Amino acid sequence: MKELVEIIAKSLVDNPDEVVVKQTETPKGIVIELTVADDDMGKVIGKQGRIAKALRTVVKAAASKNDEKVIVEITQ
């Protein structure tokens, strides 16, 4: 899942070198933390959060094949 988020995020932003993806496992499931440059934050979130919602939907669909629960968090 980490690779999927990284590929999608790098294709959205102007500074792909500053994209950092961390994956941790918790009792609730897998948490993927996406960090991008301040200038690219709007490109990852999108108008009214539509791109962020789409990113989370794609990741949840991919995770459902493996019966996993994945949470995507976008931070600065």
Coordinates of N, CA and C in Angstrom, one line a residue:
M1 N 0.8 -1.2 0.0 CA 0.0 0.0 0.0 C 0.9 1.3 0.0
K2 N 2.0 1.2 0.7 CA 2.9 2.3 0.8 C 3.3 2.8 -0.6
E3 N 3.7 1.8 -1.5 CA 4.2 2.1 -2.8 C 3.0 2.7 -3.6
L4 N 1.8 2.3 -3.5 CA 0.7 2.8 -4.2 C 0.5 4.3 -3.9
V5 N 0.5 4.6 -2.6 CA 0.3 6.0 -2.2 C 1.4 6.9 -2.7
E6 N 2.7 6.3 -2.6 CA 3.8 7.1 -3.1 C 3.8 7.4 -4.6
I7 N 3.4 6.4 -5.4 CA 3.3 6.6 -6.8 C 2.2 7.7 -7.2
I8 N 1.1 7.6 -6.5 CA 0.0 8.5 -6.8 C 0.4 9.9 -6.4
A9 N 0.9 10.0 -5.2 CA 1.3 11.4 -4.7 C 2.4 12.0 -5.5
K10 N 3.4 11.3 -5.9 CA 4.5 11.8 -6.7 C 3.9 12.3 -8.1
S11 N 2.9 11.7 -8.6 CA 2.4 12.1 -9.9 C 1.5 13.4 -9.8
L12 N 1.1 13.7 -8.6 CA 0.2 14.9 -8.4 C 1.0 16.1 -8.1
V13 N 2.1 16.0 -7.4 CA 2.8 17.2 -6.9 C 3.9 17.8 -7.9
D14 N 4.3 19.0 -7.6 CA 5.4 19.6 -8.4 C 6.8 19.2 -7.9
N15 N 6.9 18.9 -6.6 CA 8.1 18.5 -6.0 C 8.1 17.1 -5.5
P16 N 8.2 16.1 -6.5 CA 8.1 14.7 -6.1 C 9.2 14.2 -5.1
D17 N 10.4 15.0 -5.1 CA 11.4 14.6 -4.2 C 11.1 14.8 -2.7
E18 N 10.1 15.6 -2.5 CA 9.8 16.0 -1.1 C 8.6 15.1 -0.6
V19 N 8.2 14.1 -1.3 CA 7.1 13.3 -0.9 C 7.7 12.2 0.0
V20 N 7.1 12.1 1.2 CA 7.6 11.1 2.2 C 6.4 10.2 2.6
V21 N 6.5 8.9 2.5 CA 5.4 8.0 2.9 C 5.9 7.1 4.0
K22 N 5.2 7.1 5.1 CA 5.6 6.2 6.2 C 4.4 5.2 6.5
Q23 N 4.7 4.0 6.8 CA 3.7 3.0 7.1 C 4.0 2.4 8.4
T24 N 2.9 2.4 9.3 CA 3.0 1.8 10.6 C 1.8 0.9 10.8
E25 N 2.0 -0.1 11.6 CA 0.9 -1.0 11.9 C 0.4 -0.7 13.3
T26 N -0.9 -0.6 13.5 CA -1.6 -0.4 14.8 C -2.6 -1.4 15.0
P27 N -3.2 -1.5 16.2 CA -4.3 -2.5 16.4 C -5.5 -2.2 15.5
K28 N -5.7 -1.0 15.1 CA -6.8 -0.6 14.2 C -6.6 -1.0 12.8
G29 N -5.3 -1.1 12.4 CA -5.0 -1.4 11.0 C -3.7 -0.8 10.6
I30 N -3.5 -0.7 9.3 CA -2.3 0.0 8.8 C -2.5 1.4 8.6
V31 N -1.6 2.3 9.1 CA -1.7 3.7 9.0 C -0.6 4.1 8.0
I32 N -1.0 4.8 7.0 CA 0.0 5.4 6.0 C 0.0 6.9 6.1
E33 N 1.1 7.4 6.5 CA 1.3 8.9 6.7 C 2.0 9.5 5.4
L34 N 1.3 10.4 4.8 CA 1.8 11.0 3.6 C 2.2 12.5 3.9
T35 N 3.4 12.8 3.7 CA 3.9 14.2 3.9 C 4.4 14.7 2.6
V36 N 3.9 16.0 2.3 CA 4.4 16.6 1.0 C 4.8 18.0 1.4
A37 N 5.4 18.7 0.4 CA 5.9 20.1 0.6 C 4.6 21.0 0.8
D38 N 4.8 22.1 1.5 CA 3.7 23.1 1.8 C 3.1 23.5 0.5
D39 N 3.9 23.8 -0.5 CA 3.3 24.3 -1.8 C 2.4 23.3 -2.5
D40 N 2.7 22.0 -2.2 CA 1.9 20.9 -2.9 C 0.7 20.4 -2.1
M41 N 0.5 20.9 -0.9 CA -0.5 20.4 -0.1 C -1.9 20.6 -0.8
G42 N -2.2 21.7 -1.4 CA -3.4 21.9 -2.1 C -3.7 20.9 -3.2
K43 N -2.6 20.5 -3.9 CA -2.7 19.6 -5.0 C -3.0 18.2 -4.5
V44 N -2.6 17.8 -3.4 CA -2.9 16.5 -2.8 C -4.3 16.4 -2.2
I45 N -4.7 17.5 -1.6 CA -6.0 17.6 -1.0 C -7.1 17.8 -2.0
G46 N -6.9 18.8 -2.9 CA -7.9 19.1 -4.0 C -9.0 20.0 -3.5
K47 N -9.8 20.4 -4.4 CA -10.9 21.3 -4.0 C -11.9 20.5 -3.2
Q48 N -12.2 21.0 -2.0 CA -13.1 20.4 -1.1 C -12.7 19.0 -0.7
G49 N -11.4 18.7 -0.8 CA -10.9 17.4 -0.4 C -11.2 16.2 -1.3
R50 N -11.5 16.5 -2.6 CA -11.9 15.5 -3.5 C -10.8 14.5 -3.9
I51 N -9.6 15.1 -4.1 CA -8.4 14.2 -4.5 C -8.0 13.4 -3.3
A52 N -8.0 13.9 -2.1 CA -7.7 13.1 -0.9 C -8.7 12.0 -0.7
K53 N -9.9 12.3 -0.9 CA -11.0 11.3 -0.8 C -10.8 10.2 -1.8
A54 N -10.5 10.6 -3.0 CA -10.3 9.6 -4.1 C -9.0 8.7 -3.8
L55 N -8.0 9.3 -3.3 CA -6.8 8.6 -2.9 C -7.1 7.6 -1.8
R56 N -7.9 8.0 -0.8 CA -8.2 7.1 0.3 C -9.1 5.9 -0.3
T57 N -10.0 6.2 -1.2 CA -10.9 5.2 -1.8 C -10.1 4.2 -2.6
V58 N -9.1 4.6 -3.4 CA -8.3 3.7 -4.1 C -7.5 2.8 -3.2
V59 N -6.9 3.4 -2.1 CA -6.1 2.6 -1.2 C -7.0 1.6 -0.4
K60 N -8.2 2.0 0.0 CA -9.1 1.1 0.7 C -9.6 -0.1 -0.2
A61 N -9.8 0.2 -1.5 CA -10.2 -0.8 -2.5 C -9.1 -1.8 -2.7
A62 N -7.8 -1.3 -2.8 CA -6.7 -2.2 -2.9 C -6.5 -3.0 -1.6
A63 N -6.7 -2.5 -0.5 CA -6.5 -3.2 0.8 C -7.6 -4.2 1.0
S64 N -8.8 -4.0 0.5 CA -9.9 -4.9 0.7 C -9.6 -6.3 0.1
K65 N -8.7 -6.3 -0.9 CA -8.4 -7.6 -1.6 C -7.6 -8.5 -0.6
N66 N -6.9 -7.8 0.3 CA -6.1 -8.6 1.3 C -6.7 -8.6 2.7
D67 N -8.0 -8.2 2.7 CA -8.7 -8.1 4.0 C -8.0 -7.3 5.0
E68 N -7.4 -6.1 4.6 CA -6.7 -5.2 5.5 C -7.5 -4.0 5.7
K69 N -7.3 -3.3 6.8 CA -7.9 -1.9 7.0 C -6.7 -0.9 6.9
V70 N -6.8 0.1 6.0 CA -5.8 1.0 5.8 C -6.3 2.4 6.0
I71 N -5.6 3.2 6.8 CA -5.9 4.6 7.1 C -4.9 5.5 6.4
V72 N -5.3 6.5 5.6 CA -4.3 7.4 5.0 C -4.4 8.7 5.7
E73 N -3.3 9.2 6.2 CA -3.3 10.5 6.8 C -2.3 11.4 6.0
I74 N -2.8 12.6 5.7 CA -2.0 13.6 5.0 C -1.5 14.7 6.0
T75 N -0.2 14.8 6.1 CA 0.4 15.8 7.0 C 1.3 16.7 6.3
Q76 N 1.7 17.8 7.0 CA 2.6 18.8 6.4 C 4.0 18.5 6.9

